[in-house]
mmCIF file of C-alpha atoms in Angstrom:
data_model
loop_
_atom_site.group_PDB
_atom_site.id
_atom_site.type_symbol
_atom_site.label_atom_id
_atom_site.label_comp_id
_atom_site.label_asym_id
_atom_site.label_seq_id
_atom_site.Cartn_x
_atom_site.Cartn_y
_atom_site.Cartn_z
ATOM 1 C CA GLN A 1 0.000 0.000 0.000
ATOM 2 C CA VAL A 2 1.229 3.452 -0.902
ATOM 3 C CA GLN A 3 0.705 6.390 1.447
ATOM 4 C CA LEU A 4 -0.109 9.705 -0.176
ATOM 5 C CA VAL A 5 -0.457 13.064 1.576
ATOM 6 C CA GLU A 6 -1.432 16.193 -0.336
ATOM 7 C CA SER A 7 -0.631 19.720 0.738
ATOM 8 C CA GLY A 8 -0.352 23.218 -0.643
ATOM 9 C CA GLY A 9 -3.945 23.970 -1.457
ATOM 10 C CA GLY A 10 -5.482 27.321 -0.692
ATOM 11 C CA ALA A 11 -7.378 30.298 -1.988
ATOM 12 C CA VAL A 12 -6.162 32.338 -4.946
ATOM 13 C CA GLN A 13 -7.610 34.914 -7.288
ATOM 14 C CA ALA A 14 -8.316 34.148 -10.915
ATOM 15 C CA GLY A 15 -5.171 34.391 -13.000
ATOM 16 C CA GLY A 16 -2.977 33.424 -10.084
ATOM 17 C CA SER A 17 -0.792 30.393 -9.536
ATOM 18 C CA LEU A 18 -0.584 27.620 -6.997
ATOM 19 C CA ARG A 19 1.640 24.589 -6.552
ATOM 20 C CA ILE A 20 0.287 21.588 -4.710
ATOM 21 C CA ALA A 21 2.306 18.647 -3.485
ATOM 22 C CA CYS A 22 1.720 14.981 -2.877
ATOM 23 C CA ILE A 23 4.220 13.391 -0.528
ATOM 24 C CA VAL A 24 4.445 9.703 -1.359
ATOM 25 C CA SER A 25 5.865 6.767 0.569
ATOM 26 C CA ARG A 26 7.142 5.418 -2.742
ATOM 27 C CA TYR A 27 6.637 6.088 -6.410
ATOM 28 C CA THR A 28 4.536 3.721 -8.464
ATOM 29 C CA LYS A 29 4.480 3.099 -12.197
ATOM 30 C CA TYR A 30 1.518 5.423 -12.664
ATOM 31 C CA MET A 31 0.734 8.544 -10.664
ATOM 32 C CA ALA A 32 -1.815 11.234 -11.260
ATOM 33 C CA TRP A 33 -3.739 14.219 -10.010
ATOM 34 C CA PHE A 34 -7.531 14.225 -9.974
ATOM 35 C CA ARG A 35 -10.017 16.818 -8.791
ATOM 36 C CA GLN A 36 -13.597 16.850 -7.651
ATOM 37 C CA ALA A 37 -15.849 19.866 -7.396
ATOM 38 C CA PRO A 38 -19.009 19.810 -5.266
ATOM 39 C CA GLY A 39 -21.779 17.947 -7.040
ATOM 40 C CA LYS A 40 -19.494 16.782 -9.832
ATOM 41 C CA GLU A 41 -17.705 13.553 -10.620
ATOM 42 C CA ARG A 42 -14.015 13.135 -9.953
ATOM 43 C CA GLU A 43 -12.007 13.925 -13.065
ATOM 44 C CA GLY A 44 -8.422 13.417 -14.122
ATOM 45 C CA VAL A 45 -6.201 16.476 -14.395
ATOM 46 C CA ALA A 46 -2.695 15.179 -15.128
ATOM 47 C CA GLY A 47 -0.925 11.857 -14.966
ATOM 48 C CA ILE A 48 2.626 10.626 -15.287
ATOM 49 C CA LYS A 49 4.147 7.241 -16.033
ATOM 50 C CA ASP A 50 7.479 6.043 -14.692
ATOM 51 C CA ASP A 51 9.128 6.560 -18.094
ATOM 52 C CA GLY A 52 8.183 10.235 -17.983
ATOM 53 C CA SER A 53 5.194 10.036 -20.291
ATOM 54 C CA ILE A 54 2.583 12.608 -19.306
ATOM 55 C CA ARG A 55 -1.043 13.228 -20.094
ATOM 56 C CA TYR A 56 -3.154 16.289 -19.322
ATOM 57 C CA THR A 57 -6.847 16.845 -19.542
ATOM 58 C CA ASP A 58 -7.696 19.441 -22.178
ATOM 59 C CA SER A 59 -8.532 22.144 -19.638
ATOM 60 C CA ALA A 60 -5.123 21.738 -17.992
ATOM 61 C CA LYS A 61 -2.978 21.782 -21.115
ATOM 62 C CA GLY A 62 -0.731 24.821 -21.260
ATOM 63 C CA ARG A 63 -1.613 25.865 -17.708
ATOM 64 C CA PHE A 64 -0.750 22.941 -15.410
ATOM 65 C CA THR A 65 2.500 21.022 -15.063
ATOM 66 C CA ILE A 66 2.885 17.682 -13.333
ATOM 67 C CA SER A 67 6.326 16.671 -12.143
ATOM 68 C CA LYS A 68 8.132 14.359 -9.769
ATOM 69 C CA ASP A 69 10.928 15.224 -7.350
ATOM 70 C CA ASN A 70 12.794 11.954 -6.981
ATOM 71 C CA ALA A 71 15.039 13.210 -4.200
ATOM 72 C CA VAL A 72 12.193 13.863 -1.776
ATOM 73 C CA LYS A 73 9.435 11.700 -3.272
ATOM 74 C CA ILE A 74 6.984 14.476 -4.041
ATOM 75 C CA LEU A 75 4.525 14.586 -6.906
ATOM 76 C CA TRP A 76 3.912 18.212 -7.837
ATOM 77 C CA LEU A 77 1.153 19.960 -9.705
ATOM 78 C CA LYS A 78 1.977 23.530 -10.702
ATOM 79 C CA MET A 79 -1.116 25.430 -11.743
ATOM 80 C CA ASN A 80 -0.937 28.734 -13.587
ATOM 81 C CA SER A 81 -3.613 31.051 -14.965
ATOM 82 C CA LEU A 82 -6.116 29.609 -12.536
ATOM 83 C CA LYS A 83 -9.828 30.012 -13.210
ATOM 84 C CA PRO A 84 -12.860 29.755 -10.925
ATOM 85 C CA ALA A 85 -13.703 26.538 -12.789
ATOM 86 C CA ASP A 86 -10.524 25.028 -11.306
ATOM 87 C CA THR A 87 -12.033 25.217 -7.824
ATOM 88 C CA ALA A 88 -12.131 21.701 -6.435
ATOM 89 C CA THR A 89 -10.585 19.264 -4.018
ATOM 90 C CA TYR A 90 -7.444 17.895 -5.625
ATOM 91 C CA PHE A 91 -6.392 14.298 -5.003
ATOM 92 C CA CYS A 92 -3.253 12.440 -5.941
ATOM 93 C CA ALA A 93 -3.390 8.779 -6.835
ATOM 94 C CA ALA A 94 -0.920 5.967 -7.337
ATOM 95 C CA ASP A 95 -1.121 2.580 -8.974
ATOM 96 C CA GLU A 96 1.156 -0.031 -10.514
ATOM 97 C CA ARG A 97 -1.194 -1.399 -13.152
ATOM 98 C CA VAL A 98 -3.844 1.120 -14.165
ATOM 99 C CA GLY A 99 -2.344 1.639 -17.641
ATOM 100 C CA TYR A 100 -1.303 4.700 -19.627
ATOM 101 C CA SER A 101 -4.641 4.911 -21.420
ATOM 102 C CA SER A 102 -6.370 5.148 -18.021
ATOM 103 C CA LEU A 103 -4.088 7.788 -16.512
ATOM 104 C CA LEU A 104 -6.939 10.295 -16.338
ATOM 105 C CA THR A 105 -9.699 7.846 -15.424
ATOM 106 C CA PRO A 106 -10.405 7.668 -11.664
ATOM 107 C CA ARG A 107 -11.639 4.083 -11.762
ATOM 108 C CA ASN A 108 -9.214 1.313 -10.719
ATOM 109 C CA TRP A 109 -6.619 3.457 -8.966
ATOM 110 C CA ARG A 110 -5.651 1.615 -5.778
ATOM 111 C CA SER A 111 -4.160 4.358 -3.609
ATOM 112 C CA TRP A 112 -5.525 7.837 -2.931
ATOM 113 C CA GLY A 113 -4.581 10.782 -0.788
ATOM 114 C CA GLN A 114 -7.045 12.641 1.398
ATOM 115 C CA GLY A 115 -7.206 15.678 -0.890
ATOM 116 C CA THR A 116 -6.353 19.354 -0.694
ATOM 117 C CA GLN A 117 -8.786 22.182 -1.403
ATOM 118 C CA VAL A 118 -8.095 24.722 -4.138
ATOM 119 C CA THR A 119 -10.420 27.719 -4.342
ATOM 120 C CA VAL A 120 -10.164 30.258 -7.148
ATOM 121 C CA SER A 121 -12.151 33.457 -6.816
ATOM 122 C CA SER A 122 -13.130 35.752 -9.661
#
């Protein structure tokens, strides 16, 4: 079992930036960031495979960057040009077998963090 702890969420104005972190007990083959807004389904934001392959959801492309810090075992999500529509609880997830095609699909991920809240005001 992988332990995941998110941090770094907060409140920011539209157009601002935020970097959230997921401290992991160990890296897995697939890791990703998801988010869930009130009343909405959980959706994939960005995912990364152990070979460095990355996928972003369309709304995150050009604004968000997922990265891994191998020295301290942190999965980062840097978010720029934030919009009110980005307001959500952000979760990191880890799995060894979910598959690259399912990087942004919340189903079948085995390990989840508790989430960190990101609020973007207009």
